[in-house]
Coordinates of C-alpha atoms in Angstrom, one line a residue:
M1 CA 31.0 -43.4 -20.0
T2 CA 29.1 -44.0 -17.0
A3 CA 26.5 -41.8 -15.5
A4 CA 28.6 -41.3 -12.6
T5 CA 31.5 -39.8 -14.4
N6 CA 29.0 -37.4 -16.3
S7 CA 27.9 -35.9 -12.8
P8 CA 29.7 -33.0 -11.4
A9 CA 32.1 -33.9 -8.6
P10 CA 31.1 -32.9 -5.1
E11 CA 33.6 -30.3 -5.0
A12 CA 32.3 -28.6 -8.2
R13 CA 28.7 -28.8 -6.9
A14 CA 29.8 -27.1 -3.7
H15 CA 31.6 -24.3 -5.7
W16 CA 28.6 -23.5 -8.0
S17 CA 26.5 -23.4 -4.9
S18 CA 28.6 -21.1 -3.1
P19 CA 27.1 -17.5 -2.2
R20 CA 30.4 -16.4 -3.6
V21 CA 29.2 -17.3 -7.1
N22 CA 26.0 -15.2 -6.4
W23 CA 28.3 -12.2 -5.5
A24 CA 30.7 -12.7 -8.6
L25 CA 27.6 -12.7 -10.8
A26 CA 26.1 -9.6 -9.2
V27 CA 29.4 -7.6 -9.6
T28 CA 29.8 -8.7 -13.0
V29 CA 26.2 -7.4 -13.9
A30 CA 27.0 -4.1 -12.0
L31 CA 30.3 -3.6 -13.8
V32 CA 28.8 -4.2 -17.2
T33 CA 26.0 -1.8 -16.3
L34 CA 28.4 0.9 -15.2
A35 CA 30.6 0.4 -18.3
L36 CA 27.5 1.0 -20.5
D37 CA 26.3 4.0 -18.5
A38 CA 29.5 5.7 -17.6
R39 CA 29.6 8.1 -20.5
V40 CA 26.9 10.1 -18.8
A41 CA 29.7 11.7 -16.8
G42 CA 30.4 14.0 -19.7
F43 CA 26.7 15.0 -20.2
Q44 CA 25.3 18.4 -19.5
L45 CA 22.5 19.2 -17.1
T46 CA 19.1 19.8 -18.9
F47 CA 16.8 22.9 -18.3
F48 CA 14.1 20.3 -17.8
D49 CA 13.7 19.8 -13.9
D50 CA 17.7 19.9 -13.6
A51 CA 17.5 23.9 -13.4
T52 CA 14.9 23.9 -10.7
Y53 CA 16.3 21.1 -8.6
L54 CA 20.0 21.6 -9.3
T55 CA 21.3 24.6 -11.3
D56 CA 19.1 27.4 -9.8
N57 CA 19.0 26.0 -6.3
A58 CA 20.9 28.3 -3.9
Q59 CA 20.3 26.0 -0.9
L60 CA 22.0 23.1 -2.9
R61 CA 24.7 25.1 -4.0
A62 CA 25.7 25.9 -0.5
G63 CA 26.6 22.5 0.4
L64 CA 26.2 20.2 3.2
S65 CA 25.6 21.8 6.5
W66 CA 23.2 21.4 9.5
D67 CA 20.9 24.1 8.1
S68 CA 20.8 22.4 4.9
V69 CA 20.0 19.0 6.4
A70 CA 17.0 20.5 8.2
W71 CA 16.0 22.2 4.9
A72 CA 16.2 18.7 3.3
F73 CA 13.8 17.3 5.7
T74 CA 11.3 20.0 5.7
T75 CA 11.0 21.5 2.2
L76 CA 8.5 20.9 -0.3
H77 CA 10.5 22.5 -3.1
F78 CA 9.1 21.8 -6.4
G79 CA 6.2 19.9 -5.3
N80 CA 8.1 17.0 -3.8
W81 CA 9.1 15.6 -0.3
H82 CA 12.3 13.5 -0.7
P83 CA 14.9 14.5 1.9
L84 CA 17.3 11.5 1.3
T85 CA 17.6 12.7 -2.5
W86 CA 18.4 16.2 -1.3
L87 CA 21.1 14.8 1.0
S88 CA 22.6 12.8 -1.7
W89 CA 22.9 15.9 -4.0
L90 CA 24.1 17.9 -1.2
L91 CA 26.8 15.4 -0.4
D92 CA 27.9 15.5 -4.2
V93 CA 28.3 19.2 -3.9
Q94 CA 30.3 18.9 -0.7
L95 CA 32.6 16.3 -2.2
F96 CA 33.1 17.3 -5.8
G97 CA 31.5 20.9 -6.0
F98 CA 28.8 21.8 -8.4
D99 CA 29.7 19.6 -11.1
A100 CA 27.3 18.1 -13.6
G101 CA 29.5 15.1 -14.1
A102 CA 29.3 14.0 -10.5
F103 CA 25.6 14.3 -10.5
H104 CA 25.4 12.0 -13.6
L105 CA 28.0 9.6 -12.5
G106 CA 26.3 9.2 -9.2
N107 CA 23.2 8.1 -11.0
A108 CA 25.1 5.5 -13.2
L109 CA 26.7 4.0 -9.9
L110 CA 23.3 3.8 -8.4
H111 CA 21.8 2.0 -11.3
A112 CA 24.8 -0.4 -11.4
V113 CA 24.3 -1.3 -7.7
N114 CA 20.7 -1.6 -8.3
A115 CA 21.2 -4.2 -11.1
G116 CA 23.5 -6.2 -8.9
L117 CA 21.4 -6.0 -5.9
L118 CA 18.3 -7.1 -7.9
L119 CA 20.2 -10.1 -8.8
L120 CA 21.0 -10.9 -5.1
V121 CA 17.3 -10.2 -4.0
L122 CA 15.9 -12.5 -6.7
E123 CA 18.2 -15.2 -6.0
R124 CA 17.5 -15.0 -2.1
L125 CA 13.6 -15.1 -3.0
T126 CA 13.5 -18.1 -5.4
G127 CA 17.0 -19.8 -5.3
A128 CA 17.2 -19.5 -9.1
R129 CA 20.7 -18.1 -9.7
W130 CA 20.8 -17.9 -13.5
R131 CA 17.1 -16.9 -14.0
S132 CA 17.8 -14.1 -11.5
A133 CA 21.0 -13.2 -13.5
L134 CA 19.0 -12.8 -16.7
A135 CA 16.2 -10.8 -15.0
A136 CA 18.8 -8.6 -13.4
A137 CA 20.7 -8.2 -16.7
L138 CA 17.3 -7.1 -18.7
F139 CA 16.7 -4.8 -15.9
A140 CA 20.2 -3.1 -16.2
L141 CA 20.4 -2.9 -20.0
H142 CA 16.8 -2.2 -21.3
P143 CA 16.5 1.1 -23.0
L144 CA 13.5 2.1 -21.1
H145 CA 15.6 2.7 -17.9
V146 CA 18.0 5.2 -19.6
E147 CA 15.9 8.1 -18.5
A148 CA 16.3 7.2 -14.9
V149 CA 20.0 7.2 -15.4
A150 CA 20.7 10.0 -17.8
W151 CA 18.5 12.5 -16.3
A152 CA 20.2 14.0 -13.1
S153 CA 16.9 14.9 -11.5
E154 CA 16.0 11.4 -11.6
R155 CA 18.3 10.5 -8.6
K156 CA 15.2 10.2 -6.6
E157 CA 14.1 7.1 -8.8
L158 CA 17.2 5.4 -8.3
L159 CA 17.7 6.0 -4.6
A160 CA 14.1 4.9 -4.0
A161 CA 14.8 1.6 -5.8
L162 CA 18.1 1.0 -3.7
F163 CA 16.2 1.1 -0.5
G164 CA 13.2 -0.7 -2.0
L165 CA 15.4 -3.7 -3.0
L166 CA 17.1 -3.6 0.4
A167 CA 13.7 -3.7 1.9
L168 CA 12.8 -6.8 -0.3
M169 CA 16.2 -8.4 0.9
A170 CA 15.4 -7.9 4.4
Y171 CA 11.8 -9.3 3.9
A172 CA 13.4 -12.4 2.4
R173 CA 15.4 -12.8 5.7
H174 CA 12.3 -12.2 7.8
A175 CA 10.2 -14.7 5.9
A176 CA 12.8 -17.5 6.5
R177 CA 12.7 -16.7 10.3
P178 CA 10.0 -14.2 11.2
S179 CA 11.0 -11.8 14.0
A180 CA 10.1 -8.1 15.2
S181 CA 13.5 -7.1 14.8
R182 CA 13.9 -8.4 11.2
F183 CA 10.5 -6.7 10.3
A184 CA 11.8 -3.5 11.7
V185 CA 14.7 -3.7 9.3
V186 CA 12.0 -4.1 6.3
A187 CA 10.1 -1.1 7.9
L188 CA 13.3 1.1 8.0
A189 CA 14.4 0.2 4.5
F190 CA 10.8 1.0 3.3
A191 CA 10.8 4.3 5.1
A192 CA 14.1 5.3 3.3
S193 CA 12.7 4.4 0.1
L194 CA 9.7 6.6 0.6
A195 CA 12.0 9.4 1.8
S196 CA 13.8 9.2 -1.6
K197 CA 10.7 9.2 -3.7
A198 CA 7.2 8.0 -3.1
M199 CA 7.3 5.4 -5.9
W200 CA 7.5 2.2 -3.7
V201 CA 4.2 3.1 -1.9
T202 CA 2.8 -0.3 -3.4
L203 CA 5.5 -2.3 -1.6
P204 CA 3.1 -3.8 1.1
F205 CA 0.9 -5.4 -1.6
L206 CA 4.0 -6.4 -3.5
L207 CA 5.2 -8.3 -0.3
L208 CA 1.6 -9.9 -0.1
L209 CA 2.2 -11.1 -3.7
L210 CA 5.6 -12.4 -2.9
D211 CA 4.1 -14.4 0.1
I212 CA 2.1 -16.3 -2.4
W213 CA 4.9 -16.9 -4.9
P214 CA 7.8 -17.5 -4.4
L215 CA 8.0 -17.3 -0.7
Q216 CA 4.9 -19.6 -0.4
R217 CA 4.1 -18.2 3.0
W218 CA 0.3 -18.4 2.7
S219 CA -1.1 -21.5 4.2
G220 CA -4.3 -21.4 2.4
S221 CA -2.7 -20.9 -1.0
P222 CA -4.2 -22.8 -4.0
L223 CA -0.7 -23.2 -5.7
P224 CA 1.1 -26.4 -5.3
V225 CA 4.3 -26.1 -3.2
D226 CA 7.2 -25.6 -5.4
P227 CA 10.1 -28.1 -4.5
E228 CA 12.7 -25.7 -6.1
T229 CA 12.3 -22.8 -3.5
P230 CA 13.3 -23.0 0.0
S231 CA 10.5 -23.9 2.7
R232 CA 9.4 -21.1 4.9
P233 CA 6.9 -20.8 7.9
R234 CA 3.5 -20.5 6.5
R235 CA 0.6 -18.3 8.0
T236 CA -3.0 -17.4 7.2
L237 CA -3.8 -14.7 4.8
G238 CA -5.3 -12.5 7.6
A239 CA -2.1 -12.9 9.4
L240 CA 0.0 -11.9 6.5
V241 CA -2.2 -8.8 5.9
V242 CA -2.1 -7.7 9.6
E243 CA 1.8 -8.1 9.5
K244 CA 1.9 -5.4 6.7
L245 CA -0.3 -2.9 8.4
P246 CA 2.7 -0.8 9.7
L247 CA 4.0 -0.5 6.3
L248 CA 0.7 0.3 4.9
A249 CA 0.4 3.2 7.3
L250 CA 3.8 4.4 6.2
A251 CA 2.6 4.3 2.6
A252 CA -0.6 6.1 3.3
A253 CA 1.3 8.9 5.0
T254 CA 3.6 9.4 2.4
A255 CA 1.0 9.4 -0.3
A256 CA -0.8 12.1 1.6
V257 CA 2.2 14.3 1.9
T258 CA 3.1 13.8 -1.7
L259 CA -0.3 14.8 -3.0
V260 CA -0.1 18.0 -0.8
A261 CA 3.2 18.7 -2.1
Q262 CA 2.4 18.2 -5.8
R263 CA -0.6 20.4 -5.3
R264 CA 1.3 23.1 -3.5
G265 CA 3.9 22.8 -6.3
G266 CA 1.3 23.2 -9.1
A267 CA 2.1 19.7 -10.5
V268 CA -1.4 18.4 -10.3
S269 CA -2.9 19.0 -13.8
G270 CA -4.8 21.7 -14.7
L271 CA -6.2 20.2 -17.7
E272 CA -9.4 19.4 -15.8
L273 CA -9.4 15.9 -17.0
G274 CA -12.5 13.9 -16.1
L275 CA -12.2 10.4 -14.4
G276 CA -13.3 8.6 -17.6
T277 CA -10.7 10.4 -19.6
R278 CA -7.9 9.6 -17.2
A279 CA -9.0 6.0 -16.9
G280 CA -9.0 5.7 -20.7
N281 CA -5.5 7.2 -20.7
A282 CA -4.2 4.7 -18.2
L283 CA -5.5 1.6 -20.1
V284 CA -3.7 2.9 -23.1
A285 CA -0.6 3.7 -21.1
Y286 CA -0.3 0.1 -19.9
A287 CA -0.6 -1.1 -23.5
R288 CA 2.1 1.5 -24.6
Y289 CA 4.6 0.5 -21.7
L290 CA 4.1 -3.2 -22.7
G291 CA 4.9 -2.3 -26.4
K292 CA 7.9 -0.3 -25.3
A293 CA 9.1 -3.1 -23.2
L294 CA 8.9 -5.6 -26.1
W295 CA 10.2 -3.0 -29.0
P296 CA 11.8 0.1 -27.3
A297 CA 11.6 2.3 -30.3
D298 CA 10.8 6.0 -30.5
L299 CA 11.7 6.5 -26.9
S300 CA 11.0 10.2 -25.6
V301 CA 11.6 12.5 -22.6
F302 CA 8.2 13.6 -22.9
Y303 CA 4.9 12.0 -24.3
P304 CA 2.3 14.7 -24.5
Y305 CA -1.1 13.9 -23.2
P306 CA -3.5 14.1 -26.2
V307 CA -5.6 17.2 -25.8
D308 CA -8.9 15.5 -27.1
G309 CA -8.1 12.1 -25.3
W310 CA -7.6 8.8 -26.9
Q311 CA -10.0 7.5 -29.6
A312 CA -12.6 5.0 -28.2
W313 CA -11.2 2.2 -30.4
Q314 CA -7.7 2.8 -28.8
V315 CA -9.0 2.5 -25.5
A316 CA -11.1 -0.5 -26.1
G317 CA -8.2 -2.1 -27.8
A318 CA -6.0 -1.6 -24.9
A319 CA -8.7 -2.8 -22.3
L320 CA -9.1 -6.1 -24.6
L321 CA -5.2 -6.5 -24.6
L322 CA -5.1 -6.1 -20.8
A323 CA -8.0 -8.4 -20.1
T324 CA -6.6 -11.0 -22.4
L325 CA -3.2 -11.1 -20.8
S326 CA -4.7 -11.1 -17.4
G327 CA -6.9 -14.1 -18.2
L328 CA -3.9 -15.9 -19.6
A329 CA -1.8 -15.2 -16.5
L330 CA -4.8 -16.4 -14.0
R331 CA -5.2 -19.4 -16.2
R332 CA -1.5 -20.3 -15.9
G333 CA -1.4 -19.3 -12.3
R334 CA -1.3 -23.0 -10.8
T335 CA 1.4 -24.3 -13.2
A336 CA 3.5 -21.2 -13.8
P337 CA 2.7 -19.0 -10.9
V338 CA 5.9 -16.7 -11.8
L339 CA 3.9 -15.4 -14.8
L340 CA 0.8 -14.3 -12.7
M341 CA 3.2 -12.8 -10.2
G342 CA 5.2 -10.9 -12.7
W343 CA 2.1 -9.6 -14.4
C344 CA 0.5 -8.6 -11.1
W345 CA 3.9 -6.9 -10.2
F346 CA 3.7 -4.9 -13.3
L347 CA 0.1 -3.9 -13.1
G348 CA 0.2 -3.0 -9.5
A349 CA 3.5 -1.0 -9.2
L350 CA 2.3 1.2 -12.1
V351 CA -0.9 2.4 -10.3
P352 CA 0.6 5.4 -8.5
V353 CA 1.9 6.9 -11.7
I354 CA -0.6 5.5 -14.3
G355 CA -2.4 8.9 -14.5
L356 CA -5.6 8.3 -12.6
V357 CA -4.6 11.3 -10.5
Q358 CA -2.9 13.3 -13.2
V359 CA 0.4 14.9 -12.2
G360 CA 1.8 16.9 -15.1
G361 CA 0.8 16.8 -18.6
Q362 CA 2.5 13.7 -19.8
S363 CA 0.6 10.7 -20.8
M364 CA 3.3 8.2 -19.7
A365 CA 6.9 8.4 -18.8
D366 CA 9.9 5.8 -19.4
R367 CA 11.2 6.5 -15.9
Y368 CA 8.0 5.1 -14.4
T369 CA 9.0 1.6 -15.7
Y370 CA 11.9 1.3 -13.3
L371 CA 10.2 -0.5 -10.5
P372 CA 7.2 -2.0 -12.6
G373 CA 9.3 -3.4 -15.2
I374 CA 11.0 -5.8 -12.9
G375 CA 7.9 -7.9 -12.8
L376 CA 8.2 -8.3 -16.6
W377 CA 11.8 -9.2 -16.5
V378 CA 11.4 -11.7 -14.0
A379 CA 8.4 -13.4 -16.0
A380 CA 10.6 -13.2 -19.2
A381 CA 13.6 -14.9 -17.4
W382 CA 11.5 -17.6 -15.9
G383 CA 9.5 -18.0 -19.1
A384 CA 12.8 -18.6 -21.2
E385 CA 13.8 -21.2 -18.7
R386 CA 10.6 -23.0 -18.9
L387 CA 10.9 -23.0 -22.8
A388 CA 14.4 -24.1 -22.5
R389 CA 13.2 -27.2 -20.8
R390 CA 10.6 -28.1 -23.4
V391 CA 12.7 -27.8 -26.5
P392 CA 15.2 -30.6 -27.5
W393 CA 18.2 -28.1 -27.5
R394 CA 18.6 -25.4 -24.9
R395 CA 21.2 -23.6 -27.1
P396 CA 18.6 -21.8 -29.4
V397 CA 16.9 -20.3 -26.4
Q398 CA 20.3 -19.3 -24.8
A399 CA 21.2 -17.5 -27.9
V400 CA 18.1 -15.8 -28.2
A401 CA 18.5 -14.5 -24.6
A402 CA 22.1 -13.4 -25.4
A403 CA 21.1 -11.8 -28.5
T404 CA 18.2 -9.9 -26.6
L405 CA 20.7 -8.6 -24.0
L406 CA 23.0 -7.5 -26.8
A407 CA 20.2 -5.6 -28.5
C408 CA 19.1 -4.0 -25.2
A409 CA 22.7 -2.8 -24.7
A410 CA 22.8 -1.2 -28.2
G411 CA 19.6 0.4 -27.8
S412 CA 20.5 1.8 -24.5
W413 CA 23.8 3.1 -25.9
N414 CA 21.9 4.8 -28.9
Q415 CA 19.3 6.3 -26.4
L416 CA 21.8 7.4 -24.0
G417 CA 23.2 9.6 -26.8
F418 CA 20.1 11.6 -26.9
W419 CA 20.9 12.8 -23.4
V420 CA 24.2 14.6 -24.0
G421 CA 22.6 18.1 -23.8
H422 CA 19.2 19.9 -23.7
E423 CA 19.0 20.9 -27.3
T424 CA 19.8 17.3 -28.4
L425 CA 17.2 15.7 -26.1
F426 CA 14.4 17.9 -27.2
R427 CA 15.3 17.8 -30.9
H428 CA 15.0 14.1 -30.6
A429 CA 11.7 14.4 -28.8
L430 CA 10.3 16.4 -31.9
A431 CA 11.8 13.8 -34.2
V432 CA 9.7 11.2 -32.2
D433 CA 6.6 13.6 -32.4
P434 CA 6.6 16.9 -34.2
G435 CA 3.5 18.0 -32.6
N436 CA 5.0 17.8 -29.1
A437 CA 4.4 21.2 -27.6
Q438 CA 6.2 20.4 -24.4
A439 CA 9.3 19.8 -26.3
H440 CA 8.9 23.1 -28.1
A441 CA 8.5 24.9 -24.8
N442 CA 11.6 23.3 -23.3
L443 CA 13.7 24.2 -26.4
A444 CA 12.5 27.5 -26.2
Y445 CA 13.5 27.8 -22.3
G446 CA 17.0 26.3 -23.3
F447 CA 17.5 28.7 -26.1
W448 CA 16.5 31.7 -23.9
R449 CA 19.0 30.6 -21.2
G450 CA 21.7 30.3 -23.9
G451 CA 21.0 33.9 -25.2
R452 CA 19.4 32.7 -28.5
R453 CA 16.4 34.8 -28.1
A454 CA 15.0 34.8 -31.6
E455 CA 14.8 30.9 -31.7
A456 CA 13.6 30.9 -28.1
L457 CA 10.4 33.2 -29.0
D458 CA 9.8 31.1 -32.1
E459 CA 9.8 27.8 -30.2
A460 CA 7.6 29.6 -27.4
R461 CA 5.1 30.6 -30.0
Q462 CA 4.9 27.0 -31.5
A463 CA 4.4 25.5 -28.0
V464 CA 1.3 27.7 -27.3
V465 CA -0.2 27.1 -30.8
L466 CA 0.4 23.4 -30.5
G467 CA -0.7 23.2 -26.9
P468 CA -3.0 26.0 -26.0
G469 CA -3.8 24.5 -22.6
G470 CA 0.0 24.1 -21.5
V471 CA 0.4 26.4 -18.7
R472 CA 4.2 26.2 -18.7
A473 CA 4.4 27.2 -22.2
W474 CA 2.4 30.5 -21.5
V475 CA 4.5 31.1 -18.5
N476 CA 7.8 30.8 -20.6
L477 CA 6.2 33.1 -23.4
G478 CA 5.2 35.5 -20.7
E479 CA 8.5 35.7 -19.0
M480 CA 10.4 36.2 -22.4
F481 CA 8.2 39.1 -23.1
R482 CA 8.8 40.5 -19.6
E483 CA 12.6 40.5 -20.4
L484 CA 12.2 42.1 -23.6
G485 CA 10.1 44.8 -22.0
R486 CA 7.1 44.0 -23.9
R487 CA 4.8 44.4 -21.0
E488 CA 1.2 44.2 -22.3
E489 CA 2.2 41.1 -24.2
A490 CA 3.8 39.6 -21.1
L491 CA 0.5 40.5 -18.9
R492 CA -1.7 38.7 -21.5
A493 CA 0.4 35.6 -21.5
L494 CA 0.7 35.3 -17.7
R495 CA -2.9 36.0 -17.3
E496 CA -3.8 33.2 -19.6
A497 CA -1.4 31.1 -17.6
V498 CA -3.3 31.6 -14.2
R499 CA -6.7 31.2 -16.1
I500 CA -5.5 27.7 -17.4
N501 CA -4.3 26.5 -14.1
P502 CA -5.1 28.9 -11.1
E503 CA -3.0 26.7 -8.8
Y504 CA 0.4 26.9 -10.7
V505 CA 2.7 28.8 -8.6
P506 CA 5.1 29.9 -11.4
A507 CA 2.2 31.6 -13.2
W508 CA 1.4 33.7 -10.3
L509 CA 5.1 34.7 -9.5
G510 CA 5.5 35.8 -13.1
L511 CA 2.2 37.5 -13.1
G512 CA 3.2 39.5 -10.0
A513 CA 6.4 40.7 -11.4
A514 CA 4.6 41.4 -14.9
E515 CA 1.9 43.6 -13.0
A516 CA 4.7 45.4 -11.0
D517 CA 6.7 46.1 -14.4
A518 CA 3.4 47.7 -15.7
G519 CA 3.2 50.0 -12.6
H520 CA 0.2 48.0 -11.3
L521 CA 1.9 47.4 -7.8
G522 CA -1.4 46.6 -6.1
N523 CA -2.1 43.8 -8.4
G524 CA 1.6 42.7 -8.3
V525 CA 1.5 42.3 -4.4
A526 CA -2.0 40.6 -4.8
A527 CA -0.5 38.0 -7.3
L528 CA 2.5 37.3 -5.2
R529 CA 0.4 36.9 -2.1
H530 CA -1.6 34.3 -4.0
A531 CA 1.5 32.6 -4.9
V532 CA 2.9 32.2 -1.4
R533 CA -0.7 31.0 -0.1
L534 CA -0.5 28.2 -2.6
A535 CA 3.1 27.4 -2.0
P536 CA 4.1 28.6 1.5
E537 CA 7.5 26.9 1.4
D538 CA 8.6 28.5 -1.9
A539 CA 11.3 30.9 -0.9
L540 CA 11.1 32.6 -4.3
G541 CA 7.5 33.8 -3.8
W542 CA 8.3 35.4 -0.3
K543 CA 11.5 37.1 -1.7
G544 CA 9.6 38.7 -4.7
L545 CA 6.9 39.8 -2.3
G546 CA 9.5 41.3 0.0
E547 CA 11.1 43.3 -2.7
L548 CA 7.7 44.4 -4.0
E549 CA 6.6 45.6 -0.6
A550 CA 9.9 47.3 0.1
F551 CA 9.6 49.2 -3.2
R552 CA 6.2 50.5 -2.0
G553 CA 7.8 51.6 1.2
R554 CA 5.9 49.2 3.3
R555 CA 8.9 48.1 5.4
A556 CA 7.0 46.0 8.1
E557 CA 5.3 44.0 5.3
A558 CA 8.8 43.7 3.4
A559 CA 10.6 42.5 6.5
G560 CA 7.9 39.8 7.3
A561 CA 8.1 38.4 3.8
F562 CA 12.1 38.4 4.0
R563 CA 11.8 36.4 7.3
E564 CA 9.6 33.9 5.7
A565 CA 12.1 33.5 2.8
L566 CA 15.0 33.0 5.4
R567 CA 12.9 30.5 7.4
I568 CA 12.9 28.4 4.3
L569 CA 16.5 29.2 3.1
P570 CA 18.1 29.8 6.5
G571 CA 21.7 31.6 6.4
D572 CA 21.1 32.9 2.9
P573 CA 23.4 35.9 2.8
G574 CA 21.5 38.0 0.2
L575 CA 18.3 37.6 2.2
T576 CA 19.9 38.3 5.5
E577 CA 21.4 41.6 4.0
R578 CA 18.0 42.6 2.4
L579 CA 16.3 42.1 5.7
R580 CA 18.9 44.0 7.7
R581 CA 18.5 46.9 5.3
V582 CA 14.7 46.9 5.3
E583 CA 14.7 46.7 9.3
T584 CA 17.3 49.5 9.7
G585 CA 15.8 51.7 6.8
E586 CA 19.2 52.0 5.1
P587 CA 19.1 53.0 1.4
G588 CA 18.3 50.2 -0.8
G589 CA 16.2 48.5 1.7

């Protein structure tokens, strides 16, 4: 048989190079992903953030309206500014009612779309179809991404990724033929990503990284020209940086708003961690993320921050690992630039959430890998292809790749099962780490909401014993004592909460109510006024203040507080009626 008869016919080559094949692969990846994740439609909402974002949110339950749209763009509810995420949830409620299955299935659909879109983006950037498909499949099926899909509150992560990937696609078009209009599309998609969640703030730096490889736009790049990737207009490094300045301005503005929102919401840690401690945790977290990417075992909804920090040998070992891998990536940069690009993508994209600015009490979180992990999956896919070229037979490498995908799918299926309900989720967290105080605190809250009071108190006490610095655990315990009428115990718990974190708004709200319960009305008003100073966009604080001032007979002050609550929740019928009664002096006002 001649070489000519071995070669694909021109018609076959044209068929396999057709964009329709890319779309067919993308749709296949998306459908497989959706088939794996669709079971979340039967899951319950948790009491871990879902209650604050969704279940107890009166504005969301009211559905889509002009008032709710205005609210979505102006609220800093729960320490975040993400108007497009609010709009997506409001649309869910408008179309399907307040249905947990709709919230969850929307997440599954978004993840499936993101997986297919990632394939198309990578193929557009590199021209490498099958490697792009493998990287997208790893992204779609890896167990680390289960949290972002199965947790209804993480709609924001998925939406941010959708618009971020669209920004990358738009940038690939701009790189091929630069123009102001094409760059404007990049900026618009980037702004939409930031308005969903401020996770992709590092996108301008990621685009500079892509300018080096695979786009090869940097005229002074030390890398040899890759003949496999399409040629594009080349520019100086300075020109490429200047090009990104509008995107950097968007990122900086969003980062500033996010930091203000997190501080107002009390999410910035009250653990008073020093910079050295936080830096040590960041190094260990990088190493742990790598470990879980390679072997995704013992995944948990919450990884507690060690009270005493990490041991010196753990920090040193993590630093040595990162330095070694960085050195290897740099050394292979000229011959295998994809390894350097993937490694830098992973390191850089994690910077906003690596804990240098500590938000919350977690040391790391699976959901944070949704964007950074793409760099690892790209490096793995291209690395597998390079290996296949060097061995006599490609089949073993292909078999290992297929087995890896099957193992990822099986691991994701297993991990999804832990998200079926609140108790199952946090029982699993305790199975992973029996000393997890946050897991005990969240079990306590779930039990309390379910009427299982004795179990709730037991879990709440364990939470404050295991994590005496956990402000949420003390607030939970104080609120339970309040409802049981144990006023002095409630006051002690809530005073401890505000001592631990004087900027944690729910602690001040609880303390205000507890002081009022104990007959200390002046102290209650003072606590609630402090709460609304910390979080002026929290309607709950203004409403509580209004009720307490009305009880004291101070109608003008009560009316002012209710007006502030209505400014945040315009049209709320309960608040409107309370304000009317206070202003007219009717009984009950």
